[in-house]
Amino acid sequence: MTRRTHLAIALAATALTVPTLLRAQQAPAIDMASAEIRATATVKQMTADEKVVLTHGMMPLPFFPGTVIPAEAILGAGYIHGIPRLGVPALTETDASLGVSWVGGIRKDGATALPSGLSQAASWNTDLLYRGGAMIGSEARAKGFNVLLAGGVNLMRDPRNGRTFEYLAEDPLLSGMLVGAAIRGVQSNHIISTIKHFALNGQETGRKYVDVKIDEGAARESDLLAFQIGIEQGHPGSVMCSYNRVHGEQGCASDWLLNKVLKQSWGWKGFVMSDWGAVPGVQAALNGLDQQSGAQMDPALFFGDVLKAKAASDPAYAARLDDMNKRVLTAIYAAGIDRTPATPGTAIDFAKNAGVAEETAKQGIVLLKNNGALPLAKSARSIAVIGGYADTGVLAGSGSSLVHSVDGPAATRSSGGDGAFAALMSQSYHRSAPLKAIKAAAPAATVTFRDGRYIADAVEKAKQAEVAIVFANEWRTEGLDQPDLSLPDGQDALIAAVAAANPNTIVVLQTGGPVMMPWLDKVAAVVEAWYPGARGGEAIASVLFGDTNPGGRLPVTFPASLEQLPRPRLDGSDWVEPNFAGDPAPGKDQLHADYDIEGSDVGYRWFARKGAKPLFPFGFGLSYTSFSHNGLKVAGNTAQFTLSNTGKVKGDDVGQLYLVSRAGQPKRRLVGFKRVTLVPGGSQKVSLTIDPRILADWKDGGWSLPAGEYAFALGSDAENLGPAVTVKWAARAWKD
Ligand code: GLC
């Protein structure tokens, strides 16, 4: 590389971690310690009746016969009464990680939809996640909600998981750092954020019936480490436990997860709320659950009079009940929701907030293939736009995380069925049409649109155009997993036919996770836009025409086939009729997920262990410019390197540092990352601190590192790695 004047920014002479640097621009973490002291004093004043007020909540929606919705409740996910005598506010809860959920428009209001969790994670930018969290938290607060059920962070253990779109990544460090930043952003509004679903909630089909088998060490090094880092970085007031079983115990009654890991090993001081309809009985209180959410969805209200009676007769329950109240109050006081109450009807700057959604979408778009067809020229004369409802809007994932503006979806496409969940089983589109944005970007072009239902018709239009852009969508929903990773509705055939008619065919994917691409070698370019949120159409056009140089990197592996996965067949996929409610097929109320197959080698780590070549690796992403990665030095637990832009246009690169071997054993673990913006010829020096837990094994009740040589390498993704540098580390062992 020719040496040029490098804009070398030494981030810090001392080994500051990136998050520490970023923290300077973010609100201070909440102070749980002093809040806990205040909480303890309040509990001492509580009567027996008051002690079972904060321990349960209801779902304030008119779907449940017999539910009386309190006048002061806000229609949404949850309502927990306050204790006015003691100045304790009610808790008003809304979903979720992508913004204030729409709930079928029942409140007649709207909110700003962030892009999907995967899209956010593809930015690899903790500061951006903070900004997104701060924005959606401000909208929740402005609507009167003081709890945002955000922080979905379950690792992608199976790419068919229906909620993959909502979560972040397959790696504990990337997931933990990003979710922690998002939670800090949410809580900068003096409201409580959750982190969820704790833990090992790796599939949606039969989510209440699947029993996860995993060695404690493997869990601690993967899924639990993502939560641990997220909690350290974000200080969420609440953890939401999960539906699934682990070693036979339901997540919300798991003594191991809630007491031993979360509260004892990690010393966490907030409160555990259940997922909705996830509480098996009052004994869950002894196993670490602090609040029964949406109690109408459980067999009974366990954490009201039943719990009160238990506490009156059993000292273990009495002590637990005091602790439950202390934890809920600690979170309330730490967030400051009693002193700065959220008042509904506060004005919202939707234009400004849409800008946050658009910037997030732009930074999350991943360029997967480009033979030079992109960026498109704004002087293009003819463009054929095909499929994907591109004339209408951009796709959203369904379930409790669905967000829409006040005008509601631009279009919905029912997936059929009947019963309470049928309404949730519909695809919907945000009001942001890519076709309109494409026309605006190329005003001189003749832009045609065909919806793609008739292949011959689409092919005809593709033949007549300089370039064909095919939008291909894969919808996902909470409650149901994908049967496989193919594009539905015959879109593969449509893409292949259009590509055969026009070699200048560009595919824009809007998917909820990895998909197969049988047509990949036939098309000129592929852009993964995920579910791009409230201004997704504008973000997509900005990338296609080069106003935005794509800087996204895959947060999950795209496999080349299902056979490469630890579990090629997902248990439950043979059910008679998989359904949103996740209810079992007749006579089959037990599913099994054996995560010991891969253990903590989730995603790219599994592919490295098996020597398998994915379709696209974790961390992969192309740019309209080129980069070099040089000067890697590792001393102790500090790594430094330089990223340079060796091309002709400004662009974002993501420095990725991987452990590639440990004491002579091959390893593949992301140990640090940093997204930077570089002008042509520019460079930036990056300094990272390596968290030793990422390098360690968890066994015999703690972390341990073997003595020996540790080799690290910079990667443009988890597969394409530069030369390794080694450093000797002494053996170490420690407890959390
Ligand atoms: C749902 C989801 C959870 C959500 C809750 C309230 O079942 O699993 O993420 O926050 O119920 O809607």
XYZ file of C-alpha atoms and ligand atoms in Angstrom:
748
model
C 0.000 0.000 0.000
C 1.566 3.370 -0.937
C 2.055 5.441 2.146
C 0.059 8.636 2.035
C -0.657 11.263 4.536
C -2.521 9.181 7.023
C -5.174 10.725 9.172
C -3.977 8.659 12.069
C -6.191 9.234 15.072
C -4.681 7.544 18.113
C -7.875 6.825 19.948
C -6.115 6.678 23.258
C -2.608 6.175 24.528
C -4.102 4.198 27.370
C -5.900 1.000 26.446
C -9.386 2.453 26.517
C -12.044 0.119 25.319
C -14.248 1.425 22.563
C -17.356 1.339 24.736
C -15.543 3.453 27.325
C -14.829 6.010 24.656
C -18.406 5.900 23.444
C -19.689 6.200 26.958
C -18.410 9.779 26.996
C -21.177 10.655 24.534
C -23.899 8.744 26.336
C -26.031 9.233 29.417
C -24.504 7.913 32.635
C -25.333 4.339 33.586
C -28.098 4.137 36.157
C -27.086 3.849 39.817
C -28.542 0.628 41.158
C -26.629 0.665 44.437
C -28.137 3.824 45.931
C -31.526 2.902 44.484
C -31.354 -0.395 46.349
C -30.829 1.397 49.667
C -33.940 3.511 49.038
C -35.881 0.437 47.978
C -35.037 -1.433 51.158
C -36.409 1.444 53.205
C -39.666 1.517 51.231
C -40.251 -2.214 51.639
C -40.068 -1.783 55.411
C -43.112 0.516 55.215
C -45.223 -1.857 53.103
C -48.304 -3.621 54.448
C -48.951 -7.288 53.623
C -51.481 -6.246 50.958
C -49.097 -3.728 49.418
C -46.399 -6.395 49.104
C -48.314 -8.185 46.355
C -49.037 -5.096 44.262
C -45.748 -4.857 42.350
C -45.398 -8.613 41.936
C -47.955 -9.050 39.162
C -49.320 -7.234 36.149
C -52.029 -7.562 33.530
C -52.140 -7.076 29.786
C -54.304 -3.951 29.259
C -55.924 -5.098 26.034
C -59.601 -5.939 25.428
C -58.822 -9.444 24.123
C -59.309 -11.221 27.424
C -62.811 -11.988 28.709
C -63.240 -10.679 32.223
C -60.314 -8.298 32.075
C -61.128 -4.911 33.589
C -58.639 -2.385 32.230
C -57.864 0.295 34.849
C -58.733 3.791 33.641
C -55.166 4.986 34.187
C -53.664 2.110 32.174
C -52.399 2.743 28.649
C -53.440 0.098 26.115
C -50.354 -1.961 25.454
C -48.339 -4.859 26.782
C -48.522 -4.475 30.536
C -49.855 -2.601 33.541
C -48.723 -3.003 37.138
C -50.562 -0.992 39.815
C -48.540 1.479 41.867
C -48.693 2.194 45.590
C -49.748 5.874 45.854
C -49.461 5.843 49.664
C -45.727 5.244 49.289
C -45.215 7.339 46.137
C -44.614 4.252 44.010
C -45.788 4.811 40.408
C -47.690 2.287 38.336
C -45.671 0.555 35.628
C -46.997 1.069 32.102
C -45.292 -1.317 29.685
C -44.969 -1.395 25.914
C -43.064 -3.534 23.465
C -40.265 -3.596 22.146
C -36.800 -3.509 20.643
C -37.823 -1.868 17.354
C -39.992 0.909 18.761
C -43.348 1.392 20.489
C -45.437 -1.499 19.214
C -48.541 -0.806 17.176
C -50.840 -3.475 18.700
C -53.136 -3.459 15.703
C -53.589 0.303 15.897
C -55.740 -0.046 19.027
C -54.411 3.199 20.542
C -54.955 5.121 17.311
C -51.429 6.462 17.617
C -48.239 5.609 15.819
C -44.523 5.374 16.391
C -41.246 5.334 14.501
C -40.131 1.881 13.405
C -36.440 1.218 13.683
C -35.105 -1.341 11.224
C -35.009 -4.926 12.436
C -32.571 -6.033 15.090
C -30.480 -7.795 12.435
C -30.274 -4.563 10.461
C -29.207 -2.654 13.535
C -26.608 -5.302 14.352
C -25.284 -5.255 10.785
C -24.081 -1.710 11.522
C -21.592 -3.045 14.136
C -21.963 0.445 15.606
C -22.658 0.702 19.333
C -23.147 4.460 19.131
C -25.851 4.035 16.496
C -27.641 1.430 18.632
C -27.536 3.892 21.524
C -29.131 6.573 19.351
C -31.836 4.158 18.193
C -32.571 3.114 21.775
C -32.688 6.736 22.899
C -35.167 7.523 20.121
C -37.606 4.690 20.743
C -37.314 5.238 24.494
C -38.232 8.895 24.012
C -41.350 7.904 22.055
C -42.345 5.366 24.716
C -41.970 8.036 27.390
C -43.845 10.622 25.336
C -46.774 8.205 25.156
C -46.737 7.689 28.941
C -44.959 4.330 29.044
C -42.255 3.959 31.683
C -41.129 0.424 30.758
C -39.956 -0.539 27.253
C -39.759 -4.308 26.718
C -36.672 -3.961 24.545
C -33.272 -5.618 24.544
C -34.007 -8.783 22.598
C -30.588 -10.437 22.387
C -30.980 -14.213 22.012
C -28.129 -15.585 19.884
C -29.083 -17.024 16.507
C -28.606 -20.719 17.191
C -30.841 -21.646 14.287
C -31.219 -19.396 11.232
C -34.819 -20.597 10.829
C -35.894 -19.028 14.143
C -38.940 -16.879 13.390
C -37.700 -14.075 15.652
C -34.183 -13.913 14.142
C -35.178 -10.563 12.599
C -35.863 -9.121 16.029
C -32.599 -10.205 17.627
C -29.042 -9.123 16.868
C -26.358 -11.673 16.120
C -24.780 -15.098 16.629
C -21.787 -13.860 18.608
C -21.848 -13.010 22.342
C -19.485 -10.020 22.179
C -21.187 -8.308 19.232
C -24.642 -9.058 20.671
C -23.767 -7.992 24.194
C -22.047 -4.739 23.263
C -24.829 -3.727 20.880
C -27.742 -4.596 23.147
C -26.022 -2.869 26.056
C -25.724 0.327 24.022
C -29.371 0.117 22.950
C -30.497 -0.380 26.556
C -28.445 2.598 27.722
C -30.142 4.636 25.034
C -33.608 3.521 26.071
C -32.910 4.199 29.756
C -31.451 7.643 29.033
C -35.127 8.658 28.978
C -35.628 7.757 32.652
C -37.623 4.673 31.825
C -36.875 0.996 32.466
C -35.640 -1.257 29.685
C -35.655 -5.004 29.731
C -33.116 -7.395 28.257
C -34.720 -10.576 26.925
C -35.500 -13.522 26.713
C -33.373 -15.065 29.423
C -32.271 -17.546 28.252
C -31.532 -19.961 25.389
C -34.806 -19.132 23.627
C -33.524 -20.371 20.294
C -36.683 -21.259 18.387
C -40.264 -20.081 18.096
C -42.163 -23.186 17.005
C -43.272 -24.775 20.260
C -41.401 -22.137 22.239
C -43.224 -23.087 25.450
C -42.601 -26.792 24.937
C -39.027 -27.030 23.809
C -36.524 -28.302 26.369
C -32.975 -27.097 25.833
C -30.060 -29.320 26.724
C -26.740 -27.525 27.162
C -23.645 -27.860 29.319
C -23.289 -24.963 31.781
C -19.855 -24.011 30.466
C -21.114 -23.843 26.882
C -24.041 -21.674 27.966
C -21.817 -19.363 30.006
C -19.429 -18.885 27.045
C -22.203 -18.071 24.561
C -25.846 -17.140 25.217
C -25.305 -16.237 28.868
C -22.176 -14.213 28.045
C -24.215 -12.104 25.603
C -26.647 -11.310 28.433
C -23.823 -10.757 30.918
C -22.077 -8.237 28.657
C -25.397 -6.593 27.773
C -26.270 -6.203 31.462
C -22.811 -4.811 32.292
C -22.971 -2.334 29.405
C -26.616 -1.347 29.666
C -27.670 -1.859 33.301
C -31.252 -2.827 32.373
C -33.719 -2.415 35.216
C -35.382 -5.681 34.302
C -34.607 -9.059 32.756
C -37.434 -10.871 30.984
C -37.191 -14.623 31.384
C -38.064 -16.963 28.562
C -40.806 -19.441 27.616
C -38.566 -22.382 26.849
C -37.398 -25.018 29.285
C -33.749 -25.531 30.157
C -32.844 -28.910 31.663
C -36.564 -29.470 32.178
C -37.209 -26.250 34.124
C -39.192 -23.432 32.471
C -37.064 -20.325 31.954
C -39.272 -18.277 34.306
C -38.957 -20.859 37.051
C -35.325 -21.800 36.529
C -33.431 -21.655 39.807
C -30.215 -22.160 37.848
C -30.751 -19.259 35.421
C -32.484 -16.769 37.725
C -30.951 -17.399 41.135
C -27.616 -19.097 40.585
C -26.445 -17.328 37.412
C -28.229 -13.961 37.216
C -28.597 -12.957 40.858
C -25.820 -14.821 42.672
C -23.027 -15.312 40.131
C -23.521 -11.951 38.410
C -24.867 -10.109 41.457
C -27.602 -8.391 39.436
C -29.944 -6.120 41.470
C -32.918 -5.523 39.163
C -36.106 -7.544 38.814
C -37.020 -10.519 36.675
C -40.341 -10.147 34.891
C -41.915 -13.134 33.218
C -42.749 -13.359 29.594
C -46.492 -13.256 28.981
C -48.012 -16.612 29.834
C -44.735 -18.121 30.962
C -45.366 -18.726 34.703
C -46.014 -22.321 35.795
C -46.909 -21.650 39.425
C -46.225 -19.714 42.641
C -43.046 -21.697 43.305
C -41.454 -19.695 40.487
C -41.027 -16.957 43.110
C -38.629 -19.161 45.069
C -36.778 -19.957 41.845
C -36.050 -16.310 41.193
C -39.044 -14.815 39.357
C -40.008 -11.392 40.723
C -43.035 -10.346 38.688
C -45.783 -12.250 36.876
C -46.527 -10.372 33.648
C -49.799 -10.454 31.719
C -51.311 -12.750 34.333
C -54.456 -13.310 32.225
C -52.284 -15.469 29.971
C -51.255 -17.840 32.780
C -53.373 -20.641 34.244
C -53.928 -18.405 37.297
C -52.790 -15.270 39.122
C -50.050 -16.837 41.236
C -48.308 -13.702 42.477
C -51.339 -12.085 44.154
C -53.336 -13.604 47.025
C -51.737 -17.036 46.507
C -48.291 -15.522 47.069
C -49.572 -13.412 49.967
C -50.888 -16.531 51.695
C -47.609 -18.358 51.104
C -45.689 -15.443 52.606
C -47.957 -15.421 55.653
C -47.245 -19.072 56.404
C -43.773 -19.737 55.004
C -40.720 -17.675 56.006
C -38.954 -18.564 52.745
C -41.764 -16.971 50.772
C -41.916 -14.032 53.191
C -38.232 -13.292 52.709
C -38.523 -13.796 48.980
C -41.508 -11.440 48.798
C -39.527 -8.652 50.475
C -36.706 -9.233 48.007
C -39.126 -9.212 45.034
C -40.441 -5.800 46.089
C -36.956 -4.501 46.750
C -35.856 -5.462 43.257
C -38.821 -3.881 41.484
C -38.393 -0.697 43.548
C -34.638 -0.644 42.890
C -35.320 -0.567 39.157
C -38.006 2.124 39.571
C -35.734 4.348 41.642
C -32.619 3.726 39.518
C -34.460 4.744 36.348
C -36.017 7.698 38.165
C -39.529 6.985 36.956
C -40.998 8.090 40.276
C -39.207 11.443 40.255
C -39.550 12.132 36.505
C -42.877 10.501 35.611
C -43.621 9.792 31.956
C -46.558 11.932 30.927
C -48.695 10.855 27.966
C -49.331 13.358 25.207
C -45.814 14.780 25.094
C -44.956 16.057 21.609
C -42.859 13.787 19.372
C -40.639 15.041 16.535
C -41.428 12.236 14.088
C -39.396 13.812 11.266
C -36.269 13.844 13.422
C -36.948 10.337 14.658
C -37.467 9.070 11.121
C -33.986 10.373 10.397
C -32.593 8.081 13.101
C -34.443 5.135 11.561
C -33.139 6.002 8.096
C -29.521 6.396 9.243
C -29.766 3.080 11.074
C -31.100 1.363 7.955
C -28.366 2.864 5.786
C -25.623 1.658 8.127
C -27.172 -1.818 8.317
C -27.484 -2.517 4.607
C -24.954 -5.175 3.508
C -23.589 -5.361 -0.022
C -23.198 -9.089 -0.665
C -22.257 -9.092 -4.344
C -21.331 -6.428 -6.866
C -19.815 -7.036 -10.301
C -19.657 -3.286 -10.793
C -23.331 -2.804 -11.480
C -23.602 -0.716 -8.321
C -23.777 2.144 -7.612
C -26.353 2.916 -10.299
C -25.880 6.017 -12.379
C -28.418 8.762 -11.643
C -28.406 9.354 -15.397
C -29.818 5.872 -16.003
C -32.400 5.950 -18.778
C -34.524 2.882 -17.989
C -34.986 0.894 -14.812
C -37.329 -2.073 -14.279
C -38.346 -2.493 -10.642
C -39.888 -5.878 -9.894
C -41.614 -7.558 -6.948
C -41.468 -7.284 -3.189
C -44.302 -4.730 -2.917
C -41.582 -2.196 -3.845
C -44.284 0.153 -5.148
C -45.958 0.096 -1.721
C -43.462 -0.043 1.111
C -40.859 -2.078 2.921
C -41.441 -5.326 4.786
C -41.760 -5.616 8.574
C -41.533 -8.682 10.793
C -44.586 -9.661 12.836
C -45.343 -10.304 16.457
C -45.062 -8.214 19.590
C -42.239 -6.105 18.119
C -44.286 -4.759 15.184
C -44.280 -0.964 14.926
C -46.247 1.251 12.537
C -46.819 4.967 12.058
C -50.131 6.549 12.980
C -51.404 5.846 9.450
C -50.777 2.154 9.948
C -49.289 -0.211 7.405
C -49.153 0.690 3.721
C -50.332 -2.838 3.011
C -51.000 -6.084 4.861
C -51.085 -9.606 3.478
C -52.902 -12.078 5.660
C -51.349 -15.463 6.245
C -54.762 -16.911 6.927
C -55.920 -18.985 9.819
C -58.465 -18.027 12.444
C -58.545 -17.425 16.162
C -56.918 -14.827 18.387
C -53.533 -14.888 16.720
C -54.730 -14.830 13.111
C -54.656 -11.038 13.058
C -51.020 -11.172 14.078
C -50.226 -13.594 11.278
C -50.126 -11.005 8.562
C -47.256 -9.507 6.651
C -47.194 -5.720 6.740
C -45.342 -2.940 4.998
C -44.033 0.389 6.288
C -45.068 3.484 4.314
C -41.747 3.964 2.538
C -41.883 2.779 -1.082
C -38.533 1.951 -2.689
C -40.040 2.627 -6.137
C -40.792 6.235 -5.214
C -37.276 6.725 -3.828
C -35.715 5.140 -6.930
C -37.696 7.463 -9.201
C -36.571 10.443 -7.137
C -32.927 9.355 -7.394
C -33.031 8.940 -11.183
C -35.446 11.618 -12.412
C -34.476 11.166 -16.078
C -35.093 7.440 -16.102
C -38.153 5.599 -17.334
C -38.928 3.496 -14.305
C -41.392 0.620 -14.742
C -42.811 -1.550 -12.007
C -44.198 -5.054 -12.125
C -45.297 -6.874 -8.993
C -43.695 -10.122 -10.138
C -46.772 -12.340 -9.889
C -46.416 -13.119 -13.609
C -42.852 -14.018 -14.509
C -43.239 -13.536 -18.297
C -44.579 -10.041 -17.701
C -41.661 -9.163 -15.422
C -39.165 -10.664 -17.871
C -40.588 -8.543 -20.685
C -40.041 -5.370 -18.696
C -36.561 -6.476 -17.631
C -35.576 -7.027 -21.271
C -36.565 -3.460 -22.150
C -34.573 -1.832 -19.331
C -30.897 -1.000 -18.813
C -31.099 -2.423 -15.312
C -33.551 -4.643 -13.475
C -33.956 -4.427 -9.712
C -35.781 -7.392 -8.158
C -37.023 -6.985 -4.594
C -37.215 -10.367 -2.876
C -38.914 -10.668 0.499
C -38.912 -13.280 3.225
C -41.415 -12.558 6.009
C -40.941 -13.904 9.519
C -43.006 -13.747 12.675
C -42.770 -14.367 16.384
C -44.307 -17.704 17.347
C -43.347 -19.621 14.240
C -40.105 -20.801 12.657
C -39.310 -20.959 8.935
C -39.595 -24.451 7.427
C -36.353 -23.795 5.509
C -34.270 -20.876 4.196
C -35.645 -20.605 0.688
C -37.316 -17.474 -0.601
C -41.084 -18.081 -0.621
C -43.720 -17.395 -3.317
C -41.619 -18.552 -6.252
C -39.222 -15.610 -5.962
C -36.192 -17.763 -6.798
C -37.722 -18.596 -10.172
C -38.619 -14.952 -10.756
C -35.059 -13.809 -10.024
C -33.542 -16.496 -12.252
C -35.857 -15.598 -15.145
C -35.219 -11.869 -14.860
C -31.462 -12.437 -14.624
C -31.604 -14.599 -17.742
C -33.357 -11.724 -19.527
C -31.099 -8.956 -18.252
C -27.521 -9.582 -17.050
C -27.692 -6.269 -15.228
C -30.025 -7.628 -12.581
C -29.738 -6.438 -9.010
C -31.443 -8.284 -6.147
C -32.559 -6.370 -3.064
C -33.323 -8.800 -0.246
C -35.690 -7.921 2.582
C -35.310 -10.946 4.815
C -35.688 -11.799 8.478
C -32.497 -13.841 8.475
C -30.179 -15.831 6.225
C -31.635 -17.178 2.975
C -30.445 -19.444 0.180
C -29.580 -17.865 -3.189
C -29.634 -20.476 -5.987
C -29.443 -17.643 -8.539
C -26.411 -15.936 -6.961
C -23.986 -16.530 -9.843
C -26.565 -15.307 -12.352
C -27.123 -11.807 -10.958
C -24.943 -8.700 -11.075
C -25.380 -7.569 -7.491
C -27.085 -8.482 -4.222
C -27.997 -6.074 -1.420
C -29.312 -7.326 1.949
C -31.606 -4.605 3.307
C -33.213 -6.747 6.059
C -36.486 -5.165 7.357
C -35.321 -1.583 6.911
C -37.888 0.279 8.996
C -39.783 3.533 8.669
C -37.553 5.039 5.985
C -36.342 1.831 4.430
C -37.233 2.795 0.863
C -35.146 5.937 1.048
C -32.241 4.036 2.640
C -32.273 1.359 -0.065
C -32.299 3.928 -2.886
C -29.499 5.870 -1.216
C -27.304 2.777 -1.280
C -28.305 1.724 -4.808
C -27.355 5.114 -6.236
C -24.205 5.582 -4.153
C -25.339 8.440 -1.915
C -24.613 5.952 0.824
C -21.613 3.674 0.518
C -22.774 0.409 2.152
C -20.787 -0.334 5.303
C -22.892 -3.098 6.854
C -21.338 -6.417 7.807
C -23.262 -9.684 8.401
C -24.018 -10.231 12.102
C -24.970 -13.840 11.311
C -23.649 -16.567 9.028
C -25.554 -17.307 5.803
C -25.238 -21.085 5.417
C -24.853 -22.726 2.001
C -27.228 -25.519 3.029
C -29.246 -26.704 6.017
C -27.011 -29.759 6.181
C -24.224 -27.507 7.439
C -26.202 -26.669 10.591
C -25.780 -28.434 13.958
C -29.468 -29.494 13.693
C -30.406 -29.841 10.026
C -33.983 -30.670 11.111
C -35.614 -28.344 13.625
C -37.598 -30.343 16.224
C -41.243 -29.347 15.872
C -41.020 -28.754 12.149
C -42.935 -31.997 11.598
C -45.916 -30.799 13.595
C -49.292 -31.229 11.976
C -49.924 -27.497 11.878
C -47.297 -25.197 13.320
C -49.107 -22.120 14.625
C -48.356 -18.683 16.005
C -49.416 -19.646 19.505
C -46.715 -22.281 19.438
C -49.195 -24.850 20.701
C -48.093 -28.440 20.235
C -49.570 -30.843 17.759
C -51.977 -33.284 19.409
C -50.106 -35.769 21.555
C -46.775 -34.004 21.224
C -46.096 -31.665 24.107
C -42.355 -32.029 24.314
C -39.678 -30.823 21.947
C -35.953 -31.113 22.393
C -33.102 -28.862 21.342
C -29.683 -30.305 21.973
C -27.368 -27.308 22.006
C -24.520 -29.475 23.247
C -23.939 -30.417 19.603
C -22.302 -27.071 18.961
C -21.934 -25.981 22.581
C -20.574 -22.429 22.630
C -19.428 -22.705 18.996
C -22.485 -20.868 17.674
C -22.596 -19.709 14.046
C -19.206 -18.903 12.510
C -17.469 -20.773 15.313
C -19.310 -23.960 14.302
C -18.414 -23.435 10.646
C -14.745 -22.963 11.594
C -14.819 -26.064 13.816
C -16.342 -28.169 11.005
C -14.279 -26.574 8.239
C -17.539 -25.816 6.436
C -17.789 -23.016 3.886
C -20.922 -20.904 4.259
C -22.646 -18.969 1.483
C -21.549 -15.755 3.197
C -19.536 -15.641 6.432
C -20.193 -13.720 9.628
C -18.702 -10.222 9.313
C -18.876 -10.188 5.508
C -19.809 -7.050 3.583
C -18.555 -5.281 0.461
C -18.119 -1.568 -0.179
C -17.933 0.843 -3.123
C -14.359 1.495 -2.002
C -11.580 -0.786 -0.715
C -9.767 -1.053 2.589
C -6.571 -2.407 4.050
C -5.967 -3.617 7.584
C -2.429 -3.318 8.890
C -0.107 -2.968 11.832
C -1.765 -5.378 14.227
C -0.015 -5.376 17.586
C -1.186 -7.202 20.692
C 0.398 -6.536 24.066
C -1.271 -8.088 27.068
C -4.972 -7.578 26.521
C -4.594 -4.495 24.347
C -4.715 -4.694 20.567
C -3.928 -1.921 18.117
C -4.236 -1.814 14.352
C -4.769 0.570 11.465
C -7.641 0.639 8.999
C -7.105 2.445 5.692
C -9.269 3.431 2.744
C -7.338 2.427 -0.367
C -10.095 3.300 -2.817
C -11.604 6.384 -4.405
C -14.722 7.096 -2.345
C -15.453 7.662 1.335
C -16.701 4.605 3.140
C -17.158 2.781 6.423
C -15.064 -0.212 7.338
C -15.448 -2.497 10.341
C -12.250 -3.649 11.959
C -12.765 -7.186 13.249
C -10.222 -8.835 15.525
C -10.404 -12.612 15.979
C -8.698 -15.123 18.244
C -7.498 -17.798 15.816
C -5.632 -20.163 18.103
C -5.114 -20.680 21.805
C -2.306 -22.771 23.341
C -1.908 -24.604 20.057
C -5.646 -25.288 19.561
C -7.463 -23.656 16.609
C -10.134 -21.220 17.751
C -12.333 -18.636 16.051
C -13.718 -16.001 18.344
C -14.452 -12.325 17.716
C -12.549 -10.453 20.420
C -13.072 -6.861 19.291
C -14.578 -4.638 16.589
C -14.766 -1.011 15.551
C -16.610 0.722 12.709
C -14.794 3.706 11.235
C -15.500 6.214 8.455
C -12.543 6.821 6.164
C -11.976 9.295 3.369
C -10.040 8.079 0.310
C -6.427 7.626 1.419
C -7.418 8.099 5.055
C -6.449 5.816 7.910
C -7.500 5.384 11.517
C -5.607 3.719 14.319
C -7.857 1.637 16.524
C -7.137 0.471 20.045
C -9.212 -2.289 21.665
C -9.127 -3.973 25.037
C -9.698 -7.725 24.876
C -12.141 -9.093 27.441
C -10.434 -12.262 28.736
C -13.790 -14.022 29.114
C -14.043 -14.139 25.339
C -10.800 -16.149 25.222
C -11.598 -18.362 28.211
C -13.405 -21.597 28.979
C -15.996 -21.650 31.725
C -15.604 -24.719 33.946
C -15.558 -25.763 37.590
C -17.599 -22.684 38.516
C -15.422 -20.052 36.870
C -13.366 -18.844 33.929
C -10.033 -20.344 33.048
C -7.337 -19.562 30.512
C -4.610 -22.082 29.673
C -1.015 -20.891 29.491
C 0.476 -20.663 26.019
C 0.507 -18.716 22.801
C -2.596 -16.823 21.766
C -2.813 -15.929 18.096
C -4.942 -13.049 16.853
C -5.727 -11.861 13.338
C -7.636 -9.048 11.696
C -10.476 -10.167 9.485
C -12.653 -8.575 6.848
C -14.994 -11.334 8.042
C -14.755 -14.524 10.134
C -13.245 -16.433 7.217
C -10.930 -13.981 5.483
C -8.215 -13.323 8.034
C -4.897 -11.543 7.777
C -1.564 -12.666 9.237
C -1.690 -13.732 12.875
C 0.261 -12.149 15.681
C 0.895 -14.157 18.828
C 1.267 -13.209 22.436
C 2.040 -15.404 25.388
C -0.524 -15.532 28.157
C 0.001 -17.128 31.545
C -2.630 -19.520 32.900
C -5.422 -17.732 34.740
C -8.567 -18.742 36.582
C -11.209 -16.464 38.151
C -14.851 -16.224 39.214
C -17.422 -13.815 37.810
C -44.503 -11.848 23.922
C -43.010 -11.836 23.709
C -42.301 -10.796 24.514
C -43.183 -9.573 24.660
C -44.368 -9.984 25.507
C -45.370 -8.829 25.685
O -45.009 -13.136 23.961
O -42.325 -13.073 23.845
O -41.072 -10.467 23.847
O -42.474 -8.511 25.294
O -45.041 -11.125 24.998
O -45.989 -8.547 24.483
